[in-house]
Amino acid sequence: MALVVQKYGGTSVGAPDRIQNVARRVLETQRAGNSVVVVVSAMSGVTDNLIKLARQVSTAPTDREMDVLLSTGEQTTIALTAMAINEMGGKAISVTGAQAGIITDGIHTKAKIANISPRQIRKYLNDGFICIVAGFQGQTLQGQITTLGRGGSDLTAIAIAAAIKADNCEIYTDVDGIYTCDPRIVPEARKIDVIAYDELLEMASSGSKVMQSRSVEFAKKFKVPFEVRSSFNTNRGTIVKEETPGLENVVVRGVSVERNQAKVTIPNVPDRPGAASRIFTALSDAHVVIDVIVQNVSIAGSTDISFTMNRDELEKIGHTLDGILKEIGAGALVKQDGIAKLSVVGIGMRSHSGVAARLFEALGKGGVNIQMISTSEIKIAVIIEEAKIVEAANLAHEAFGLAKA
Ligand code: ASP
Ligand code: MG
């Protein structure tokens, strides 16, 4: 008999018939001889709607009240799911984050889990219940309701799996798993069978968002393997786990694409200590989230600095830098949007050479111009014209042999 944690995301519980579908699947899992803990999200759209409602009555609701409000989304789902299972003759009980013993710090709307005491869950499981736990929420030691940041139900599932030492942790969503690239962009993309935590984290930060990154980091830290799979079929999904030697044989695991990027170039930045610091401190004070930064080699005492960000961030820059650039004697900044980022990711890069060359060759042959390059140990990213991104993704996907065998 195995101890199984299953997490169902918003689309999987997005309507009454979908909740009934989840109820059936959960019951089957239990009837196959397992103990089952289920973590659910709010029904799809509910969290967004609650945020909209809040804005209609307040321009600046406190984070505490936002948490009290947002936690109701998941609470609705746990009750409905438990009812559906009980209606089918099963024995289920709903459990809030607080009842599940999830203790967090006091940073409302993005609380961190400090501790889990799953005594209550264990007791219910021993009594034969299926536990339906509300994702995304916890409470402080003082009993205040908190939430774990958008997408936080994933974190609840991983953390509970770690706390009760589950044999399996299954993250059910509306896709079949993690793909070598977005199939809407590369039709030949295929489902990845096994991926390392670090690869999934790099792919997520490069635009392939399947799971909340914090939950993957948590899984890595506490060594919780999990499977991402679909709640709409019975296909096996993608196993996410620690690195093993065999995983390194594949040089590139996947290609990620991030559209809607923008680039800023500052020409003639004097090459002296403190210049970059002035620029990026000002951007950080304006809460602009920067992605790739490239500084050129300095010629005759000055250099160019370019950086990218999401297109929406571009507006935030406004006149933030005007004064500073004058003060340090740099040229006027040049803004450009209509660019995108393409990344190839794989832990095999650590032990294989020529990966960058292969990517650049493929793009070059396809007439795709590279504007910026950035690398990490397991990722090569290029900034290119957005109009070329579909073509570039297909070229990269093919160059690394990622298509179906
Ligand atoms: N309902 C929350 C959200 O929409 C948490 C989750 O779905 O994981 O962000
Ligand atoms: Mg969600």
Short mmCIF file of C-alpha atoms and ligand atoms in Angstrom, two decimals:
data_model
loop_
_atom_site.label_atom_id
_atom_site.label_comp_id
_atom_site.label_asym_id
_atom_site.label_seq_id
_atom_site.Cartn_x
_atom_site.Cartn_y
_atom_site.Cartn_z
CA MET A 1 0.00 0.00 0.00
CA ALA A 2 1.42 3.37 -1.04
CA LEU A 3 0.93 6.84 0.37
CA VAL A 4 0.04 9.10 -2.54
CA VAL A 5 -0.28 12.89 -2.81
CA GLN A 6 -2.22 14.14 -5.81
CA LYS A 7 -2.53 17.81 -6.70
CA TYR A 8 -5.23 19.05 -9.07
CA GLY A 9 -4.87 22.52 -10.58
CA GLY A 10 -7.56 25.09 -11.33
CA THR A 11 -8.61 23.81 -14.76
CA SER A 12 -8.83 20.24 -13.43
CA VAL A 13 -11.43 21.40 -10.88
CA GLY A 14 -12.81 24.25 -12.99
CA ALA A 15 -16.45 23.07 -13.13
CA PRO A 16 -18.73 20.67 -11.21
CA ASP A 17 -18.29 17.85 -13.75
CA ARG A 18 -14.53 18.28 -13.56
CA ILE A 19 -14.64 18.02 -9.79
CA GLN A 20 -16.63 14.80 -10.24
CA ASN A 21 -13.94 13.57 -12.63
CA VAL A 22 -11.31 14.29 -9.98
CA ALA A 23 -13.45 12.55 -7.36
CA ARG A 24 -13.62 9.41 -9.53
CA ARG A 25 -9.88 9.39 -10.12
CA VAL A 26 -9.10 9.86 -6.46
CA LEU A 27 -11.49 7.06 -5.49
CA GLU A 28 -9.90 4.73 -8.01
CA THR A 29 -6.50 5.48 -6.55
CA GLN A 30 -7.73 4.67 -3.08
CA ARG A 31 -9.55 1.54 -4.19
CA ALA A 32 -6.33 0.31 -5.82
CA GLY A 33 -5.03 0.05 -2.26
CA ASN A 34 -3.45 3.45 -1.61
CA SER A 35 -3.79 6.10 1.07
CA VAL A 36 -4.56 9.36 -0.69
CA VAL A 37 -4.03 13.01 0.16
CA VAL A 38 -5.42 15.40 -2.45
CA VAL A 39 -4.37 19.05 -2.75
CA VAL A 40 -6.59 21.30 -4.84
CA SER A 41 -6.38 24.80 -6.30
CA ALA A 42 -9.22 27.25 -6.59
CA MET A 43 -11.53 26.60 -9.56
CA SER A 44 -9.97 28.27 -12.61
CA GLY A 45 -10.56 32.02 -12.73
CA VAL A 46 -11.73 32.23 -9.12
CA THR A 47 -8.54 33.72 -7.65
CA ASP A 48 -8.40 36.33 -10.43
CA ASN A 49 -12.04 37.20 -9.84
CA LEU A 50 -11.51 37.62 -6.13
CA ILE A 51 -8.64 40.01 -6.86
CA LYS A 52 -10.94 41.99 -9.20
CA LEU A 53 -13.63 42.13 -6.53
CA ALA A 54 -11.15 43.49 -4.03
CA ARG A 55 -10.15 46.25 -6.45
CA GLN A 56 -13.78 47.24 -6.83
CA VAL A 57 -14.11 48.11 -3.17
CA SER A 58 -10.60 49.27 -2.38
CA THR A 59 -7.64 50.89 -4.08
CA ALA A 60 -5.22 49.54 -1.51
CA PRO A 61 -6.56 46.50 0.33
CA THR A 62 -4.20 45.26 3.03
CA ASP A 63 -2.31 42.07 2.35
CA ARG A 64 -3.89 40.52 5.41
CA GLU A 65 -7.41 41.00 4.05
CA MET A 66 -6.29 39.80 0.60
CA ASP A 67 -5.19 36.54 2.21
CA VAL A 68 -8.48 36.12 4.05
CA LEU A 69 -10.24 36.71 0.72
CA LEU A 70 -8.04 34.60 -1.59
CA SER A 71 -7.94 31.61 0.73
CA THR A 72 -11.69 31.17 0.20
CA GLY A 73 -11.08 30.03 -3.39
CA GLU A 74 -9.34 26.83 -2.34
CA GLN A 75 -11.75 26.37 0.55
CA THR A 76 -14.63 26.20 -1.90
CA THR A 77 -12.88 23.49 -3.88
CA ILE A 78 -12.00 21.27 -0.91
CA ALA A 79 -15.57 21.21 0.31
CA LEU A 80 -16.98 20.48 -3.17
CA THR A 81 -14.42 17.76 -3.85
CA ALA A 82 -15.07 16.06 -0.53
CA MET A 83 -18.83 16.22 -1.16
CA ALA A 84 -18.42 14.71 -4.64
CA ILE A 85 -16.36 11.81 -3.30
CA ASN A 86 -18.79 11.17 -0.47
CA GLU A 87 -21.68 11.25 -2.93
CA MET A 88 -19.96 8.46 -4.88
CA GLY A 89 -19.82 6.32 -1.77
CA GLY A 90 -16.29 7.21 -0.73
CA LYS A 91 -15.08 8.63 2.56
CA ALA A 92 -13.43 12.02 2.20
CA ILE A 93 -12.86 15.00 4.46
CA SER A 94 -11.84 18.56 3.64
CA VAL A 95 -8.82 20.05 5.42
CA THR A 96 -7.84 23.74 5.36
CA GLY A 97 -4.20 24.78 5.29
CA ALA A 98 -4.34 25.56 9.00
CA GLN A 99 -5.95 22.21 9.80
CA ALA A 100 -3.25 20.51 7.74
CA GLY A 101 -0.70 22.03 10.13
CA ILE A 102 0.93 24.32 7.56
CA ILE A 103 2.69 27.04 9.54
CA THR A 104 4.10 30.00 7.59
CA ASP A 105 5.92 33.23 8.28
CA GLY A 106 3.82 36.41 8.46
CA ILE A 107 4.55 37.82 4.99
CA HIS A 108 0.99 38.04 3.74
CA THR A 109 0.28 37.15 0.06
CA LYS A 110 3.70 35.52 -0.35
CA ALA A 111 4.27 33.64 2.86
CA LYS A 112 6.96 31.00 3.19
CA ILE A 113 6.25 27.65 4.80
CA ALA A 114 8.13 27.42 8.10
CA ASN A 115 6.91 24.07 9.33
CA ILE A 116 4.28 21.40 8.76
CA SER A 117 2.85 19.18 11.48
CA PRO A 118 0.66 16.75 9.59
CA ARG A 119 -0.76 15.05 12.68
CA GLN A 120 -4.35 15.69 11.72
CA ILE A 121 -3.81 14.38 8.18
CA ARG A 122 -2.19 11.22 9.51
CA LYS A 123 -5.08 10.65 11.86
CA TYR A 124 -7.66 11.04 9.10
CA LEU A 125 -5.69 8.70 6.84
CA ASN A 126 -5.53 6.09 9.59
CA ASP A 127 -9.28 6.36 9.93
CA GLY A 128 -9.66 5.57 6.21
CA PHE A 129 -10.41 9.09 4.97
CA ILE A 130 -9.23 10.63 1.74
CA CYS A 131 -7.88 14.04 2.86
CA ILE A 132 -8.72 16.95 0.58
CA VAL A 133 -6.31 19.74 1.48
CA ALA A 134 -6.65 23.38 0.43
CA GLY A 135 -3.61 24.45 -1.58
CA PHE A 136 -1.96 27.86 -1.47
CA GLN A 137 -2.73 28.64 2.18
CA GLY A 138 -1.39 28.30 5.69
CA GLN A 139 -1.45 30.15 8.96
CA THR A 140 1.07 31.96 11.12
CA LEU A 141 1.91 30.78 14.63
CA GLN A 142 -0.48 33.50 15.80
CA GLY A 143 -3.31 32.01 13.75
CA GLN A 144 -3.43 34.58 10.93
CA ILE A 145 -4.45 33.20 7.51
CA THR A 146 -1.68 33.48 4.90
CA THR A 147 -1.26 32.54 1.22
CA LEU A 148 1.85 31.28 -0.53
CA GLY A 149 2.01 33.39 -3.70
CA ARG A 150 0.34 32.78 -7.06
CA GLY A 151 0.49 29.16 -8.13
CA GLY A 152 1.15 28.22 -4.51
CA SER A 153 -0.94 25.04 -4.52
CA ASP A 154 1.99 23.27 -6.16
CA LEU A 155 4.07 24.20 -3.14
CA THR A 156 1.44 22.87 -0.76
CA ALA A 157 1.47 19.51 -2.55
CA ILE A 158 5.25 19.16 -2.57
CA ALA A 159 5.57 20.30 1.05
CA ILE A 160 2.90 17.89 2.26
CA ALA A 161 4.48 15.04 0.28
CA ALA A 162 7.76 15.83 2.04
CA ALA A 163 6.15 16.12 5.47
CA ILE A 164 4.22 12.84 5.34
CA LYS A 165 7.01 11.08 3.39
CA ALA A 166 4.66 10.16 0.57
CA ASP A 167 5.68 7.38 -1.80
CA ASN A 168 4.35 9.29 -4.83
CA CYS A 169 3.58 12.92 -5.55
CA GLU A 170 1.52 13.55 -8.68
CA ILE A 171 0.83 17.04 -10.02
CA TYR A 172 -2.24 16.91 -12.26
CA THR A 173 -2.73 19.70 -14.75
CA ASP A 174 -4.24 20.32 -18.19
CA VAL A 175 -1.17 19.24 -20.19
CA ASP A 176 0.35 15.79 -20.52
CA GLY A 177 3.64 16.76 -18.90
CA ILE A 178 6.66 18.88 -19.70
CA TYR A 179 7.46 19.17 -23.39
CA THR A 180 10.71 19.65 -25.31
CA CYS A 181 9.13 22.91 -26.49
CA ASP A 182 5.67 24.44 -26.54
CA PRO A 183 3.82 22.24 -29.10
CA ARG A 184 1.93 25.31 -30.32
CA ILE A 185 5.29 26.63 -31.49
CA VAL A 186 7.07 23.42 -32.44
CA PRO A 187 4.53 20.81 -33.62
CA GLU A 188 7.14 18.01 -33.32
CA ALA A 189 7.71 18.73 -29.64
CA ARG A 190 7.37 15.64 -27.50
CA LYS A 191 6.74 14.90 -23.87
CA ILE A 192 9.88 14.53 -21.76
CA ASP A 193 9.90 11.33 -19.68
CA VAL A 194 12.39 12.40 -17.02
CA ILE A 195 13.83 15.82 -16.23
CA ALA A 196 16.16 17.09 -13.48
CA TYR A 197 14.97 19.76 -11.03
CA ASP A 198 17.56 22.26 -12.31
CA GLU A 199 16.45 21.81 -15.90
CA LEU A 200 12.83 22.45 -15.03
CA LEU A 201 13.84 25.53 -13.03
CA GLU A 202 15.87 26.92 -15.94
CA MET A 203 13.06 26.19 -18.39
CA ALA A 204 10.53 27.89 -16.11
CA SER A 205 12.70 30.99 -15.74
CA SER A 206 13.12 31.01 -19.52
CA GLY A 207 9.42 31.06 -20.25
CA SER A 208 8.13 27.45 -20.02
CA LYS A 209 5.87 27.89 -17.05
CA VAL A 210 4.25 24.62 -16.00
CA MET A 211 4.79 24.82 -12.27
CA GLN A 212 5.46 27.47 -9.66
CA SER A 213 9.27 27.75 -9.45
CA ARG A 214 9.34 28.00 -5.68
CA SER A 215 7.72 24.60 -5.42
CA VAL A 216 10.35 23.05 -7.70
CA GLU A 217 13.08 24.61 -5.55
CA PHE A 218 11.41 23.19 -2.48
CA ALA A 219 11.19 19.74 -4.10
CA LYS A 220 14.87 19.91 -4.95
CA LYS A 221 15.85 20.96 -1.44
CA PHE A 222 13.84 18.21 0.24
CA LYS A 223 14.44 15.64 -2.50
CA VAL A 224 10.80 15.06 -3.38
CA PRO A 225 10.46 13.45 -6.81
CA PHE A 226 7.15 14.21 -8.51
CA GLU A 227 5.28 13.56 -11.73
CA VAL A 228 3.55 16.22 -13.82
CA ARG A 229 0.65 14.70 -15.75
CA SER A 230 -2.82 15.33 -17.12
CA SER A 231 -6.06 14.94 -15.19
CA PHE A 232 -7.93 14.44 -18.46
CA ASN A 233 -6.35 11.10 -19.48
CA THR A 234 -4.33 8.28 -17.97
CA ASN A 235 -1.07 8.86 -19.87
CA ARG A 236 2.15 8.82 -17.90
CA GLY A 237 3.56 12.30 -17.49
CA THR A 238 7.02 13.72 -16.82
CA ILE A 239 9.01 12.62 -13.77
CA VAL A 240 10.93 15.47 -12.14
CA LYS A 241 13.76 14.32 -9.91
CA GLU A 242 17.33 14.62 -8.78
CA GLU A 243 20.10 14.40 -11.31
CA THR A 244 21.34 10.94 -12.15
CA PRO A 245 24.34 10.16 -14.39
CA GLY A 246 22.12 8.84 -17.19
CA LEU A 247 20.27 12.14 -17.39
CA GLU A 248 23.48 13.83 -18.54
CA ASN A 249 23.62 11.83 -21.75
CA VAL A 250 21.09 14.15 -23.29
CA VAL A 251 22.79 17.46 -24.13
CA VAL A 252 19.69 19.57 -24.52
CA ARG A 253 16.48 18.60 -22.75
CA GLY A 254 14.29 21.38 -24.06
CA VAL A 255 13.89 24.69 -25.82
CA SER A 256 12.07 27.57 -24.10
CA VAL A 257 10.68 30.64 -25.69
CA GLU A 258 9.80 33.95 -24.09
CA ARG A 259 8.04 36.49 -26.24
CA ASN A 260 7.18 40.11 -25.43
CA GLN A 261 10.68 41.09 -24.42
CA ALA A 262 12.25 44.51 -24.72
CA LYS A 263 15.82 45.73 -24.82
CA VAL A 264 17.48 48.90 -23.62
CA THR A 265 20.95 49.96 -24.71
CA ILE A 266 22.97 52.69 -23.02
CA PRO A 267 25.86 53.77 -25.22
CA ASN A 268 29.09 55.37 -24.06
CA VAL A 269 28.94 54.46 -20.40
CA PRO A 270 32.22 55.68 -18.82
CA ASP A 271 34.27 52.64 -17.87
CA ARG A 272 34.77 53.28 -14.17
CA PRO A 273 33.69 51.74 -10.89
CA GLY A 274 30.14 52.54 -9.82
CA ALA A 275 28.62 53.33 -13.23
CA ALA A 276 26.69 50.07 -13.57
CA SER A 277 25.76 50.25 -9.93
CA ARG A 278 24.13 53.69 -10.36
CA ILE A 279 22.10 52.50 -13.34
CA PHE A 280 20.87 49.22 -11.90
CA THR A 281 20.21 50.57 -8.42
CA ALA A 282 17.90 53.15 -9.98
CA LEU A 283 16.13 50.44 -11.99
CA SER A 284 15.75 48.28 -8.94
CA ASP A 285 14.34 51.21 -6.96
CA ALA A 286 11.79 51.62 -9.75
CA HIS A 287 10.95 47.89 -9.37
CA VAL A 288 11.95 47.09 -12.93
CA VAL A 289 12.70 43.37 -13.31
CA ILE A 290 15.77 42.94 -15.51
CA ASP A 291 16.64 39.71 -17.29
CA VAL A 292 19.76 39.50 -19.47
CA ILE A 293 22.55 42.09 -18.98
CA VAL A 294 25.44 42.46 -21.39
CA GLN A 295 28.33 44.91 -21.09
CA ASN A 296 30.74 45.33 -23.97
CA VAL A 297 34.50 45.33 -23.74
CA SER A 298 35.60 48.91 -23.15
CA ILE A 299 37.12 50.91 -25.97
CA ALA A 300 38.77 54.26 -25.27
CA GLY A 301 37.42 54.40 -21.73
CA SER A 302 33.78 53.78 -22.45
CA THR A 303 31.49 50.83 -22.98
CA ASP A 304 27.90 49.95 -23.95
CA ILE A 305 25.49 48.28 -21.57
CA SER A 306 22.38 46.49 -22.83
CA PHE A 307 19.71 44.73 -20.83
CA THR A 308 16.40 43.03 -21.51
CA MET A 309 13.15 42.79 -19.64
CA ASN A 310 9.50 42.01 -20.16
CA ARG A 311 7.92 44.56 -22.48
CA ASP A 312 5.58 45.76 -19.71
CA GLU A 313 8.61 46.71 -17.63
CA LEU A 314 9.79 49.09 -20.33
CA GLU A 315 7.13 51.65 -19.41
CA LYS A 316 8.22 51.63 -15.78
CA ILE A 317 11.65 52.91 -16.79
CA GLY A 318 10.14 56.19 -17.97
CA HIS A 319 12.50 58.97 -17.00
CA THR A 320 14.12 57.02 -14.18
CA LEU A 321 17.53 56.99 -15.86
CA ASP A 322 17.63 60.36 -17.62
CA GLY A 323 19.27 62.27 -14.78
CA ILE A 324 21.69 59.50 -13.88
CA LEU A 325 22.92 59.04 -17.45
CA LYS A 326 23.66 62.76 -17.70
CA GLU A 327 25.42 62.75 -14.36
CA ILE A 328 27.73 59.85 -15.21
CA GLY A 329 28.24 61.16 -18.73
CA ALA A 330 26.68 58.28 -20.66
CA GLY A 331 24.79 58.55 -23.95
CA ALA A 332 21.00 58.61 -24.24
CA LEU A 333 19.30 55.26 -23.89
CA VAL A 334 17.82 53.43 -26.85
CA LYS A 335 14.68 51.38 -26.26
CA GLN A 336 13.62 48.55 -28.50
CA ASP A 337 10.74 46.10 -28.22
CA GLY A 338 9.63 43.35 -30.57
CA ILE A 339 12.30 40.97 -29.38
CA ALA A 340 12.14 37.51 -27.83
CA LYS A 341 14.38 35.12 -25.93
CA LEU A 342 15.13 31.57 -26.97
CA SER A 343 16.88 29.26 -24.52
CA VAL A 344 18.19 25.72 -24.82
CA VAL A 345 18.49 23.94 -21.50
CA GLY A 346 20.17 20.71 -20.41
CA ILE A 347 22.46 19.45 -17.64
CA GLY A 348 24.33 17.49 -20.33
CA MET A 349 25.93 20.79 -21.40
CA ARG A 350 28.26 20.55 -18.43
CA SER A 351 29.98 17.54 -19.96
CA HIS A 352 29.49 18.15 -23.68
CA SER A 353 31.22 20.78 -25.78
CA GLY A 354 30.08 22.53 -28.92
CA VAL A 355 26.52 23.15 -27.77
CA ALA A 356 26.63 26.90 -28.35
CA ALA A 357 28.27 26.41 -31.73
CA ARG A 358 25.53 24.01 -32.80
CA LEU A 359 22.79 26.45 -31.77
CA PHE A 360 24.45 29.44 -33.46
CA GLU A 361 25.04 27.44 -36.63
CA ALA A 362 21.39 26.40 -36.84
CA LEU A 363 20.20 29.97 -36.32
CA GLY A 364 22.76 31.36 -38.75
CA LYS A 365 21.77 28.97 -41.49
CA GLY A 366 18.14 29.92 -40.95
CA GLY A 367 18.99 33.61 -41.29
CA VAL A 368 18.14 34.40 -37.67
CA ASN A 369 20.25 37.24 -36.32
CA ILE A 370 21.45 36.98 -32.72
CA GLN A 371 21.33 40.27 -30.82
CA MET A 372 22.51 39.14 -27.41
CA ILE A 373 23.85 35.94 -25.87
CA SER A 374 23.74 34.85 -22.27
CA THR A 375 24.79 31.52 -20.77
CA SER A 376 24.70 29.60 -17.54
CA GLU A 377 26.18 26.20 -16.79
CA ILE A 378 23.11 24.46 -18.17
CA LYS A 379 21.55 27.07 -20.49
CA ILE A 380 22.34 29.07 -23.60
CA ALA A 381 19.97 31.92 -24.30
CA VAL A 382 19.84 34.24 -27.27
CA ILE A 383 17.86 37.42 -27.85
CA ILE A 384 16.43 37.64 -31.35
CA GLU A 385 13.78 39.50 -33.31
CA GLU A 386 10.34 38.38 -32.12
CA ALA A 387 9.08 37.84 -35.66
CA LYS A 388 11.65 35.05 -36.04
CA ILE A 389 10.97 33.21 -32.81
CA VAL A 390 8.82 30.38 -34.20
CA GLU A 391 11.31 29.68 -36.94
CA ALA A 392 14.23 29.85 -34.50
CA ALA A 393 12.57 27.50 -32.00
CA ASN A 394 11.96 24.93 -34.74
CA LEU A 395 15.56 25.24 -35.95
CA ALA A 396 16.97 24.77 -32.44
CA HIS A 397 14.60 21.89 -31.72
CA GLU A 398 15.76 20.13 -34.85
CA ALA A 399 19.46 20.91 -34.38
CA PHE A 400 19.44 19.07 -31.05
CA GLY A 401 17.39 16.16 -32.32
CA LEU A 402 14.53 16.74 -29.90
CA ALA A 403 11.73 15.67 -32.24
CA LYS A 404 9.91 12.36 -32.00
CA ALA A 405 12.09 9.38 -32.80
N1 ASP B 1 -5.44 29.73 -6.66
C1 ASP B 1 -4.09 30.22 -6.57
C2 ASP B 1 -3.71 30.94 -7.84
O1 ASP B 1 -4.49 31.04 -8.76
C3 ASP B 1 -3.11 29.13 -6.24
C4 ASP B 1 -2.98 28.05 -7.29
O2 ASP B 1 -3.80 27.91 -8.18
O3 ASP B 1 -2.01 27.29 -7.21
O4 ASP B 1 -2.63 31.45 -7.94
MG MG B 2 -3.01 27.39 -10.49
#
